[in-house]
Structure formats: structure tokens, C-alpha cells
Tab-separated table of C-alpha atoms in Angstrom:
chain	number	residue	atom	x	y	z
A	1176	UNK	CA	-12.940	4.957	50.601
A	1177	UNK	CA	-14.464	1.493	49.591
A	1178	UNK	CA	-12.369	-0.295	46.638
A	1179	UNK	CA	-14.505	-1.449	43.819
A	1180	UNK	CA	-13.777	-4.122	41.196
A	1181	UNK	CA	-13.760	-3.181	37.636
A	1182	UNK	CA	-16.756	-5.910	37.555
A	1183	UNK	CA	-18.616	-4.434	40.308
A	1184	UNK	CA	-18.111	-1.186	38.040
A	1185	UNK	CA	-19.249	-2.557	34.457
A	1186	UNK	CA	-22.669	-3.920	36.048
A	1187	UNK	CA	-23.863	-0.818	37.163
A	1188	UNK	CA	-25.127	0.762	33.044
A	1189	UNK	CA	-28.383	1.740	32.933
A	1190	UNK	CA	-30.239	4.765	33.407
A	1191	UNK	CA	-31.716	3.578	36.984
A	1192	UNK	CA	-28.190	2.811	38.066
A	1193	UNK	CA	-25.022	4.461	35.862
A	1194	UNK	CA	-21.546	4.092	37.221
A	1195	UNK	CA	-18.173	5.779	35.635
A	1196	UNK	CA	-14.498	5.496	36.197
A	1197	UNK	CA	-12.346	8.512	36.330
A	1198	UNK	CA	-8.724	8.439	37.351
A	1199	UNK	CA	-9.093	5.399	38.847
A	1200	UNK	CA	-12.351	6.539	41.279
A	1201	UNK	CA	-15.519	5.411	40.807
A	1202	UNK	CA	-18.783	7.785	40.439
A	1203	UNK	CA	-22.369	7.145	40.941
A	1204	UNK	CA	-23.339	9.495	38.182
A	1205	UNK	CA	-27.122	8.644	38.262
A	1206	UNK	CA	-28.786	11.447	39.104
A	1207	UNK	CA	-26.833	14.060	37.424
A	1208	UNK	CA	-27.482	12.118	34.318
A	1209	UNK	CA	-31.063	14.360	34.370
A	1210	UNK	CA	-28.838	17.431	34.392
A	1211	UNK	CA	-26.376	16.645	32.030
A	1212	UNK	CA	-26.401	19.522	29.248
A	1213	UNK	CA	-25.379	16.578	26.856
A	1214	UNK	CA	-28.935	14.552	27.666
A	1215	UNK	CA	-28.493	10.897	29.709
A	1216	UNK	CA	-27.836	8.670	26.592
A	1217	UNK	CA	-24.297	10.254	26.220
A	1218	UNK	CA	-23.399	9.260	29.912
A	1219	UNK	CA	-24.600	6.293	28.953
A	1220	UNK	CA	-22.422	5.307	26.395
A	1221	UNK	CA	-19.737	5.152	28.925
A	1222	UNK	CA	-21.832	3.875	30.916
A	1223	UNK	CA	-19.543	1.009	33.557
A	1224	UNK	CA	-15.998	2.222	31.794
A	1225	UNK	CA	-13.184	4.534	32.266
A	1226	UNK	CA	-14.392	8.245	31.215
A	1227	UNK	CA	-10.465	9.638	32.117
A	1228	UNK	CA	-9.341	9.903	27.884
A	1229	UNK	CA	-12.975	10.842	27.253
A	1230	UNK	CA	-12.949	13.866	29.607
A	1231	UNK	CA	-10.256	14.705	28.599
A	1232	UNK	CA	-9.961	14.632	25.022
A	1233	UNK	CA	-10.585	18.196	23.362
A	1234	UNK	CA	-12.241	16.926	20.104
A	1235	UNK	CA	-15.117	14.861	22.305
A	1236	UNK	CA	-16.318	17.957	24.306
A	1237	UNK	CA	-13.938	20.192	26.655
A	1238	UNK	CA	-15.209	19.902	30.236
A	1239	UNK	CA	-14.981	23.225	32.312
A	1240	UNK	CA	-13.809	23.220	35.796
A	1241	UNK	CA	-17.643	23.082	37.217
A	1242	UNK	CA	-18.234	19.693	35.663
A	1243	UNK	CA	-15.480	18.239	37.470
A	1244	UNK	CA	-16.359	19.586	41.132
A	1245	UNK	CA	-20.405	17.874	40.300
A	1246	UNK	CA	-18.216	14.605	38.960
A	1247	UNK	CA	-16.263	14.816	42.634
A	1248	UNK	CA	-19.458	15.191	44.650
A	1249	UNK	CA	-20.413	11.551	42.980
A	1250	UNK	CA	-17.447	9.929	43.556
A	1251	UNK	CA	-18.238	6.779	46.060
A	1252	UNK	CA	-15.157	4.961	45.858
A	1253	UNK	CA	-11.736	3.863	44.094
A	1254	UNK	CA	-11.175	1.306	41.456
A	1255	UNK	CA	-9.279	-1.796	42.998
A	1256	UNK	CA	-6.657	-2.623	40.453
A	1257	UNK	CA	-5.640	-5.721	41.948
A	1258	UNK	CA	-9.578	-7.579	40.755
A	1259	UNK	CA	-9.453	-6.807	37.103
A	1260	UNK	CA	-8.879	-9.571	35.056
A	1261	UNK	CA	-5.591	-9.831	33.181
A	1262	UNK	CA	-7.304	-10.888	30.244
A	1263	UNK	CA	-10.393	-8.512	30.365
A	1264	UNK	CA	-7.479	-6.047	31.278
A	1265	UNK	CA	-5.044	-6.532	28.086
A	1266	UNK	CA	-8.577	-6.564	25.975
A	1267	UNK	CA	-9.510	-3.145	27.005
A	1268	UNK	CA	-6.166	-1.965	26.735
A	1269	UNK	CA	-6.266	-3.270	22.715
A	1270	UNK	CA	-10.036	-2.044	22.428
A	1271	UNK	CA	-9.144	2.005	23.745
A	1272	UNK	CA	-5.951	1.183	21.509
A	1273	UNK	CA	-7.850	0.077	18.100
A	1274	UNK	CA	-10.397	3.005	18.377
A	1275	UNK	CA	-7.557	5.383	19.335
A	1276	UNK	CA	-5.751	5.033	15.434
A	1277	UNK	CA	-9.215	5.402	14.184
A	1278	UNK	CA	-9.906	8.967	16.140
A	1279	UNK	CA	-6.618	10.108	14.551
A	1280	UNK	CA	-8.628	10.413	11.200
A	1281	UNK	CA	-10.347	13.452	10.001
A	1282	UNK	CA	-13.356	11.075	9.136
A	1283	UNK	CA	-13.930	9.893	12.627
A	1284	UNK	CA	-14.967	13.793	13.043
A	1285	UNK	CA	-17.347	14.055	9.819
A	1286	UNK	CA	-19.045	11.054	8.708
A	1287	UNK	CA	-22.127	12.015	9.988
A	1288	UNK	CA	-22.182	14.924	8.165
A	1289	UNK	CA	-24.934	14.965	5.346
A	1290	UNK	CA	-22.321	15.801	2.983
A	1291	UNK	CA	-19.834	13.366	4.319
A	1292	UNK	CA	-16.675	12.990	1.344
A	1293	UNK	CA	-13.713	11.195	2.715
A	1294	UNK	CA	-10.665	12.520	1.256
A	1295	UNK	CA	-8.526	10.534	-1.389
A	1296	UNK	CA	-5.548	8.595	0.109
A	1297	UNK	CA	-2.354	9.603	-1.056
A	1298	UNK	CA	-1.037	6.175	-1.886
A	1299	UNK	CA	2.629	6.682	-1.895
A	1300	UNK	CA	2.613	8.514	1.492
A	1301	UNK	CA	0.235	5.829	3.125
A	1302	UNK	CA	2.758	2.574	2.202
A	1303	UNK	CA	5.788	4.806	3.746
A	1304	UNK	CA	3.883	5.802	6.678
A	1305	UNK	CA	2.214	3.009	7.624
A	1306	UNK	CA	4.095	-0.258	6.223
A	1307	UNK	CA	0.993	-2.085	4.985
A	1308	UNK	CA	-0.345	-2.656	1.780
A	1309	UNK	CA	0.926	-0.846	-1.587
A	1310	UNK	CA	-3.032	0.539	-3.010
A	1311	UNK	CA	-0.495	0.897	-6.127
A	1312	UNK	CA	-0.324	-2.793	-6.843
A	1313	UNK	CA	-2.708	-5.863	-6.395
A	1314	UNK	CA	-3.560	-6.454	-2.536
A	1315	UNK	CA	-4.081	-10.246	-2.469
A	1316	UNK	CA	-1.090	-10.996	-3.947
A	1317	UNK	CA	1.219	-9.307	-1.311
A	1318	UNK	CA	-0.221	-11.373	1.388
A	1319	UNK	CA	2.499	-13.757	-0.065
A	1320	UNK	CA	4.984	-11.929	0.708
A	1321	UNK	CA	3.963	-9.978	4.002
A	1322	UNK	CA	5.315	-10.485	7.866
A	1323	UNK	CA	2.448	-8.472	9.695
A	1324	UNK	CA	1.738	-8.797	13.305
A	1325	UNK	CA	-2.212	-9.907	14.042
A	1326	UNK	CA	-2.268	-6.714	15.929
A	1327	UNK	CA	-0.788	-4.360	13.169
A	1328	UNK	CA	-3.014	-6.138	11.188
A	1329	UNK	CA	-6.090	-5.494	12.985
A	1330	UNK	CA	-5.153	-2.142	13.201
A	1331	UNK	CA	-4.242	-0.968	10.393
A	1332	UNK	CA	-7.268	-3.011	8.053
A	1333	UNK	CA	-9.879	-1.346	10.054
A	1334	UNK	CA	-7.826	1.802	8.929
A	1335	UNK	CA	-10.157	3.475	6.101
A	1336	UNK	CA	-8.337	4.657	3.084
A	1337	UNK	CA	-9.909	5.998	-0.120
A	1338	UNK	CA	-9.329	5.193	-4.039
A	1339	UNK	CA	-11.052	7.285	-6.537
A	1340	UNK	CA	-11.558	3.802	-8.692
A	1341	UNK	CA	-11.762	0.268	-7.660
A	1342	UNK	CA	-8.311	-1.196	-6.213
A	1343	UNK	CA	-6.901	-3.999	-7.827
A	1344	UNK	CA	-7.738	-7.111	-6.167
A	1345	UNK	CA	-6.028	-10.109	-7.590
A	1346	UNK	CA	-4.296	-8.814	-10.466
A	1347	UNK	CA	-5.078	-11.587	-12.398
A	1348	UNK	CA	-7.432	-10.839	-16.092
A	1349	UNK	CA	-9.634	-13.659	-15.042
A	1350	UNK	CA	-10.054	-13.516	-11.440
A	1351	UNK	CA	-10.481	-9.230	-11.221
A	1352	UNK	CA	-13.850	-9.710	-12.996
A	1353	UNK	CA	-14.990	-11.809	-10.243
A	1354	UNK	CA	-14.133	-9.578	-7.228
A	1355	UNK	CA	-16.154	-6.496	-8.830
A	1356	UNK	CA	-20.092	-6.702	-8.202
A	1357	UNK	CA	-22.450	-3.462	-9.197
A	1358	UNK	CA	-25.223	-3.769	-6.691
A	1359	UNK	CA	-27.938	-4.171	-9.629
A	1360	UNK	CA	-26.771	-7.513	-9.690
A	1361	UNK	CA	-27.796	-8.652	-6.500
A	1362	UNK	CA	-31.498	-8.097	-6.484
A	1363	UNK	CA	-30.967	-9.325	-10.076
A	1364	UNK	CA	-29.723	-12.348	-9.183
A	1365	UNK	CA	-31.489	-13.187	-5.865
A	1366	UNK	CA	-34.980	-11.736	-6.673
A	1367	UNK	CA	-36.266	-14.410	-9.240
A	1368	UNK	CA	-34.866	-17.445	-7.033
A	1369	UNK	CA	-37.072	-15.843	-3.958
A	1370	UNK	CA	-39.929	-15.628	-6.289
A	1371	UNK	CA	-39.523	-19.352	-7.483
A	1372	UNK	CA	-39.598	-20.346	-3.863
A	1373	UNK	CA	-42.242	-18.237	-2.546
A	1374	UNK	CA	-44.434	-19.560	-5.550
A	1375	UNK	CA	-43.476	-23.158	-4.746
A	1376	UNK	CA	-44.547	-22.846	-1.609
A	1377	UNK	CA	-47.989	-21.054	-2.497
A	1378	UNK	CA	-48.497	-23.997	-4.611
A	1379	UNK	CA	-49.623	-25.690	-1.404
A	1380	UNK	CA	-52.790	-23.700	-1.202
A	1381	UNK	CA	-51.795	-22.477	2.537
A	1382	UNK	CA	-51.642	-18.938	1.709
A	1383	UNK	CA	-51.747	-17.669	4.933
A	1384	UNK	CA	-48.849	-20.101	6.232
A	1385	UNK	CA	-46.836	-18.932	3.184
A	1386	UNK	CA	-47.449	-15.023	4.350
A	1387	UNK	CA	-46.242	-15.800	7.602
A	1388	UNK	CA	-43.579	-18.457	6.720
A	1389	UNK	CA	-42.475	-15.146	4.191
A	1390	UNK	CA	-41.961	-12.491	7.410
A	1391	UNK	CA	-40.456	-15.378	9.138
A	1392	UNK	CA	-37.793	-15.757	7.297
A	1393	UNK	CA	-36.768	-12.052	6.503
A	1394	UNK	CA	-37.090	-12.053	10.631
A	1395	UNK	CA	-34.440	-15.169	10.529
A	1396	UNK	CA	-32.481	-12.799	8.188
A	1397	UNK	CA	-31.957	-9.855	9.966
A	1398	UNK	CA	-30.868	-12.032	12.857
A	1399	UNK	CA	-28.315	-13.548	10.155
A	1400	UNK	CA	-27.104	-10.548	9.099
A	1401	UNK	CA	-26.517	-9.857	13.064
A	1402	UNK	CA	-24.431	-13.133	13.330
A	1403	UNK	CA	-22.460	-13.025	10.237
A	1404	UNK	CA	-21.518	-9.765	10.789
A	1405	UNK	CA	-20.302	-10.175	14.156
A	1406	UNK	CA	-19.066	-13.793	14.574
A	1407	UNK	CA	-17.820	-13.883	10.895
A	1408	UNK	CA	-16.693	-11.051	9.527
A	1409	UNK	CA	-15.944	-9.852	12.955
A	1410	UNK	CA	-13.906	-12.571	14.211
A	1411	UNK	CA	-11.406	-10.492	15.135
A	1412	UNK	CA	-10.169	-11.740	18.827
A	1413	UNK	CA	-9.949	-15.172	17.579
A	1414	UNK	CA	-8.058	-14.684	14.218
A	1415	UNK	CA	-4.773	-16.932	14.441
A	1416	UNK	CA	-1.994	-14.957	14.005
A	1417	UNK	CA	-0.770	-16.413	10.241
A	1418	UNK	CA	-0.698	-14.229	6.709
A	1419	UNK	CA	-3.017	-16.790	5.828
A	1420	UNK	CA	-5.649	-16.208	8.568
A	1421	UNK	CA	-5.496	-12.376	7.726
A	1422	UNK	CA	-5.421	-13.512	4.009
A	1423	UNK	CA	-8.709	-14.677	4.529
A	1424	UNK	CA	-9.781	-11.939	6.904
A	1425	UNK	CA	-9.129	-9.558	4.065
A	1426	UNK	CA	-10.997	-11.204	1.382
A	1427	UNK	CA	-14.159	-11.623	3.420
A	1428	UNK	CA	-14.800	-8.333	5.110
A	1429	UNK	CA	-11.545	-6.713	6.303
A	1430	UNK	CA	-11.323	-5.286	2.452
A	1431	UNK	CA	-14.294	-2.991	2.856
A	1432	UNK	CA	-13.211	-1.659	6.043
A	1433	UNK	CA	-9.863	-0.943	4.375
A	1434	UNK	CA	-11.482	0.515	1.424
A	1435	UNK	CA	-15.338	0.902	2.729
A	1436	UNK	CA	-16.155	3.472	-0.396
A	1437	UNK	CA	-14.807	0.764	-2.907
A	1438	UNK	CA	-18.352	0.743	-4.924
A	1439	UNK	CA	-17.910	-2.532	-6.715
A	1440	UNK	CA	-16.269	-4.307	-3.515
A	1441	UNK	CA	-19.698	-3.643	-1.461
A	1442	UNK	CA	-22.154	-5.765	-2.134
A	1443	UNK	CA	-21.182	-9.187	-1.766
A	1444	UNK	CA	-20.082	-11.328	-5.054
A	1445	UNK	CA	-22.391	-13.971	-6.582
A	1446	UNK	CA	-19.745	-16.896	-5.849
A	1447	UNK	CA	-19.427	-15.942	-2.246
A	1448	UNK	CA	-23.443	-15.244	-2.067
A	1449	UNK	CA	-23.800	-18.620	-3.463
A	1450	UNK	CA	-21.365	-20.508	-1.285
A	1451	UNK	CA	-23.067	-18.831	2.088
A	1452	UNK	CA	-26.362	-19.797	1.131
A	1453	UNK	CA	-26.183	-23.282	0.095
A	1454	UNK	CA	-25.686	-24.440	3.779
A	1455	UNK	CA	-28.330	-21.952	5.021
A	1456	UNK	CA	-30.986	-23.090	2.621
A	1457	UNK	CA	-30.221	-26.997	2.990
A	1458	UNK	CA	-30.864	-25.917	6.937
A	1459	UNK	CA	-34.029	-23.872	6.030
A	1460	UNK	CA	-35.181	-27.126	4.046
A	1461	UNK	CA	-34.283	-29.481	6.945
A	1462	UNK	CA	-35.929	-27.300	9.855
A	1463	UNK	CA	-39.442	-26.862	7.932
A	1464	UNK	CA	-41.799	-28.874	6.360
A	1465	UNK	CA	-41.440	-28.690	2.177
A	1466	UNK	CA	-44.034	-25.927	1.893
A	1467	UNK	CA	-43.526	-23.708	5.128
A	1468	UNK	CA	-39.692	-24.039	3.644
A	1469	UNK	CA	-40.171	-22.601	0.587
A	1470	UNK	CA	-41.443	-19.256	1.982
A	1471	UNK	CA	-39.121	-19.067	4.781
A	1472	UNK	CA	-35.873	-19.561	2.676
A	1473	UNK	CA	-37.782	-16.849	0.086
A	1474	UNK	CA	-38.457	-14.731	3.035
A	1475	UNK	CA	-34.698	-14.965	4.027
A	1476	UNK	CA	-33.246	-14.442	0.343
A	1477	UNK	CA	-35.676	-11.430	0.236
A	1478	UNK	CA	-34.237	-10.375	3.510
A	1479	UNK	CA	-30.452	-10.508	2.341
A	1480	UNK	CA	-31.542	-8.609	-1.063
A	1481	UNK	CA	-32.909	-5.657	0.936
A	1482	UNK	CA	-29.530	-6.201	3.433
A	1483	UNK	CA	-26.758	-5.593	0.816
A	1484	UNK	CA	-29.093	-2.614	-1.191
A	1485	UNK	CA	-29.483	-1.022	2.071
A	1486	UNK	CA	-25.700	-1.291	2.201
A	1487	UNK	CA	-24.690	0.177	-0.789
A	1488	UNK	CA	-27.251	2.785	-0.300
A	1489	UNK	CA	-26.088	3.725	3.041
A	1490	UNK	CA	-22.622	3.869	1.899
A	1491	UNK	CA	-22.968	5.572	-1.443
A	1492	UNK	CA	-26.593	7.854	-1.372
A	1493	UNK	CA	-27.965	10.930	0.287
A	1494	UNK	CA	-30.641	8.574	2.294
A	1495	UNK	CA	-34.041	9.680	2.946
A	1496	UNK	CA	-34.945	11.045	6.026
A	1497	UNK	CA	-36.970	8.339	7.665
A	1498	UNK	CA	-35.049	5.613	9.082
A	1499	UNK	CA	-32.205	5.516	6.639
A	1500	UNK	CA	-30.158	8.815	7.425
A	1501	UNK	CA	-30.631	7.244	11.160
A	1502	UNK	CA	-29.053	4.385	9.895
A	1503	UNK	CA	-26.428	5.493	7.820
A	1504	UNK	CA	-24.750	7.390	11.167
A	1505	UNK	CA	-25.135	4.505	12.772
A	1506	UNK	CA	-23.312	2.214	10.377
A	1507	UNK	CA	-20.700	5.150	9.187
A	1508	UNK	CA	-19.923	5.178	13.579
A	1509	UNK	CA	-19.222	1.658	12.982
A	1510	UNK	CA	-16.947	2.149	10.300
A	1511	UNK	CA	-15.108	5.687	11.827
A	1512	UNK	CA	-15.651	5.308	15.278
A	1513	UNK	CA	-16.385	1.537	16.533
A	1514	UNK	CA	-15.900	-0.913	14.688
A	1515	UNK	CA	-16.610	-3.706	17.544
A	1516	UNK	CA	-19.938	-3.068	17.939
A	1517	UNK	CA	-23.267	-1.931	16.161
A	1518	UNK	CA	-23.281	-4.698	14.047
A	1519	UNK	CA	-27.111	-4.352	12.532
A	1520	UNK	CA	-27.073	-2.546	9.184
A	1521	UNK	CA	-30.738	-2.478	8.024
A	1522	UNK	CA	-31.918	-2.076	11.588
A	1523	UNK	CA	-30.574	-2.128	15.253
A	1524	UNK	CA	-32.762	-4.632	16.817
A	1525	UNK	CA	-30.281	-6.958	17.519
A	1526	UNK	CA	-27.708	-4.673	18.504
A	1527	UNK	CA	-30.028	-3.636	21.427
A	1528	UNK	CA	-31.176	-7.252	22.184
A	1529	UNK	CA	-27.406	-8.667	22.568
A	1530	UNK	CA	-25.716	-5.362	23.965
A	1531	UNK	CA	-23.497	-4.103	21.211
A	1532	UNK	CA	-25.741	-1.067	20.644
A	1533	UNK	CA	-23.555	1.437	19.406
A	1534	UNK	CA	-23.590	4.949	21.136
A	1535	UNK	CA	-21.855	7.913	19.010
A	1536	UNK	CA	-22.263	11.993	19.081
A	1537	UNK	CA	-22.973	13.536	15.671
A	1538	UNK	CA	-20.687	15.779	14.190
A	1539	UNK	CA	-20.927	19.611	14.267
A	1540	UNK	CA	-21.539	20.567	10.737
């Protein structure tokens, strides 16, 4: 049979062309991807990787012995072990690794339930178990004291556990104030600073430029909230491997993945708001002439206000129908099943453009 390269493999993902791996054959599953009791787009999700765990793991969907005589009539070829790329290799390896602790949670089986309640962590039981961090006693501070691999790390942040209250942060009277943040506060805050610029810039009597400049810069927005997310917050692969590095890590984003129900560690804090924007703004200001400026950097702020509400809201409401419940799968997959890709949270635009779509299955209820 012809040998195939794992890069020959991972090009072939689209509906017109849809290749799988499966104990180390390859198969041309296009057309059955019409038949498939499933529908196409969960074929797809696999689309150009190795199906073998998926096939044959029990709690995605038990195969009978049919489906696997159709999957041999497709078969075209074997997998030729000797072209994969060590490194692509050893990062696939990590990737079916990471996912694989989060599958071991009862979440990754009902967060897209419309009555989705993780359960509470029992705190004493988790530090034995699992060696991490002690929910009992202020998390920042033990980054002082900790020896962690980047890999246990990794792992093990991007492990959700649940608090029935806010975890202590720092531990300290002054700084705990300033890690807490209700949501109210950001529109609050935000709100009256985009109106200032938005009516600085209609000052200029170019009303319709202002409009435009206005969508155009919730449009630069959403494509922020794409790269932050992903580059950022995300920056998994290229963490160094130092306490401090994951120190950092932690306080920016690996926290809510750790604790994602934490409802006054959501939304992001005014200090940290502040100290992302400054340099974004200054661009905005430096890109545009003074008036077009104004509206795009109110556009933007605008933008991030409707970002970290339709966070909170997606994390912590019963979301209406349209759009949001939609949404709040997709983001809950990122947080239970995924968590390196489907980056978008108020849309997933961006996802589709760059190719880190997220494909998921909902839960039985």
C-alpha cells in the first residue's frame, strides 16, 4: 500500500477532500462523510488527525462493528512514521496528552448542558492528589516556594477546580482588594472614557467618518480580543520553564482556567485594563488622524466593554437563545474540552479566518 506522510495527511481537511488516520492507515473518508449518522462536521473535526483514541473511546460515541468494515473500504494507504516531524511529533503527543487530563473530568461531559453546575472541589483531596496549589491558602504566594515542571504546570492550571467563594489571591489586606473586580465596574469604568472620545471626535463635524471610524474600531477589537487571547494569554508553547514565567502565567489568564467560575476573578481588573490599553490607544492615536482616532479608540474601548460582559455573562447566566447559548458552548468547549483553540469569545470570526475553529459534540442531557 502507498506510505503517506503525516503532512500529506493533515492537508487533506475539508469537506471536498477529508482524510483520517486510524491505526496507523490512512482513509479517504470523503464520501461517507454524506452518510455519516453523526452529519459531516463531526468527521470534520478530525479532519487530517489520528481518529484511533477517538474511535475508540466509549464516552465519545461507541462504534459498532459495521462502521469499521465502511472505515476499511476507505482505507488508501499507511501512515509513514519515518516523515513526521520530531517536533510536530512530541507536540501532538503533549496536545492528545493535555486534553486527555481534561476528559478525565465529569465537566468535560456536561458543560453544555443548559443547567451546567460544576461540582465544588474538595480542597484537601485535590492538594494530595494532585501536588499543586493549596485552594486553602493564598495562591500567589506559593509560587515562592514551588518546584513545578512547565509541563505539570500546563497541565494541571488548565485543570478546572471550583470554590464556592473567591480564592485568596495574594493574601495581603491591601493587595486582595485589587485582584477582585464585579463586572459592573467595567462598563462603569470604560463607558464614559468611550463617550469622551467618541464626542471628541464628533467635534470635528465629520459625522459620518466618526460612525464609521466607531465600527472600525470595535472591528479592530474583536480581532484584539483574537490576539490577546491566543498569543498572550495563550502563550503556552513558549512559556520558559521558571516559577516565575508560570508566576506570571497565573496572574494573567492561567487563574481563570484554574478557577474559571471565580466571579470576581473574570472580568479583567482596572490596573491591568489600564496598563493594556495605554500602548493600544497611543497606537490608535499614532495610526489615525486626531479625529478619525478618537472614534476608532472609542469604537475599540466599546468593543472590549461588550468583550468582558459577554464573558461574565457566558460564564455566569442562562444566555438567551440567539447567538449567546451558541456561544457559551463554544467558549465552555474551550474551557472543558480544548483549550488550544476557539479563541473568539463574543464571536468566532476569527477562529474560522485563522483555523483554530473549535469543533465539539454537545452533551446528552
Amino acid at each position: 500500500m502507498k506510505a503517506y506522510s503525516l503532512q500529506e495527511v493533515q492537508r487533506h481537511t475539508s469537506s471536498k477532500s477529508c482524510w483520517v488516520i486510524y491505526n496507523k492507515q490512512v482513509y479517504d473518508v470523503t464520501e461517507f462523510m454524506l452518510d455519516h449518522p453523526g452529519g459531516d462536521d463531526l468527521i470534520l473535526q478530525y479532519a487530517g488527525k489520528d481518529v484511533t483514541a477517538v474511535l475508540k473511546d466509549p464516552l465519545e460515541h461507541e462504534h459498532s462493528d459495521a462502521a469499521y468494515e465502511i472505515l476499511s473500504e476507505n482505507c488508501i494507504g499507511v501512515l509513514d512514521d519515518s516523515a513526521i516531524d520530531a517536533g510536530h511529533g512530541e507536540r501532538e503527543r503533549l496536545h492528545r496528552q493535555r486534553m486527555a487530563l481534561l476528559e478525565q473530568e465529569e465537566e468535560s461531559k456536561t458543560y453544555s448542558l443548559a443547567d451546567f453546575r460544576p461540582k465544588e472541589t474538595d480542597t484537601l483531596a485535590d492538594m494530595k492528589t494532585n501536588q499543586f496549589l493549596d485552594l486553602r491558602k493564598a495562591l500567589i504566594p506559593q509560587f515562592f516556594h514551588t518546584n513545578f515542571t512547565k509541563e505539570f504546570y500546563l497541565e494541571q492550571v488548565h485543570k478546572p477546580r471550583y470554590l464556592p467563594h473567591p480564592a485568596i489571591f495574594f493574601g495581603h489586606p491591601l493587595l486582595e482588594p485589587l485582584s477582585k473586580t464585579a463586572w459592573y465596574v467595567v462598563p462603569s469604568l470604560w463607558l464614559p472614557f468611550a463617550a469622551y472620545q467618541f464626542s471628541c471626535s464628533w467635534a470635528f463635524d465629520m459625522h459620518y467618518v466618526s460612525i464609521f471610524c466607531f465600527c472600525l474600531g470595535i472591528l479592530i477589537w474583536t480581532l484584539l480580543e483574537y490576539l490577546l487571547h491566543r498569543f498572550l494569554f495563550h502563550v503556552d508553547d513558549y512559556l520558559p520553564d521558571h516559577q516565575m514565567a508560570f508566576l506570571i502565567h497565573f496572574t494573567l489568564h492561567g487563574f481563570h482556567h484554574y478557577l474559571p467560575m471565580d466571579k470576581l476573578r473574570l472580568v479583567m481588573p482596572p490596573t491591568l485594563g489600564i496598563a493594556i490599553a495605554y500602548p493600544l490607544v497611543n497606537l490608535g492615536f499614532f495610526l489615525f488622524p486626531l479625529g478619525m482616532a478618537h472614534a476608532v479608540v472609542a469604537g475599540g474601548v466599546t468593543g472590549y466593554v461588550m468583550y468582558d460582559c459577554t464573558h461574565y455573562y457566558l460564564h455566569h447566566a442562562k444566555v438567551f437563545k440567539y447567538h449567546f447559548r451558541e456561544m457559551k458552548k463554544y467558549h465552555m468547549a474551550h474551557h472543558y474540552k480544548n483549550y488550544e483553540d476557539g479563541y473568539g469569545i463574543t464571536s468566532k470570526i476569527w477562529d474560522v479566518i485563522f483555523g483554530t475553529k473549535l469543533m465539539y459534540t454537545s452533551a446528552r442531557s
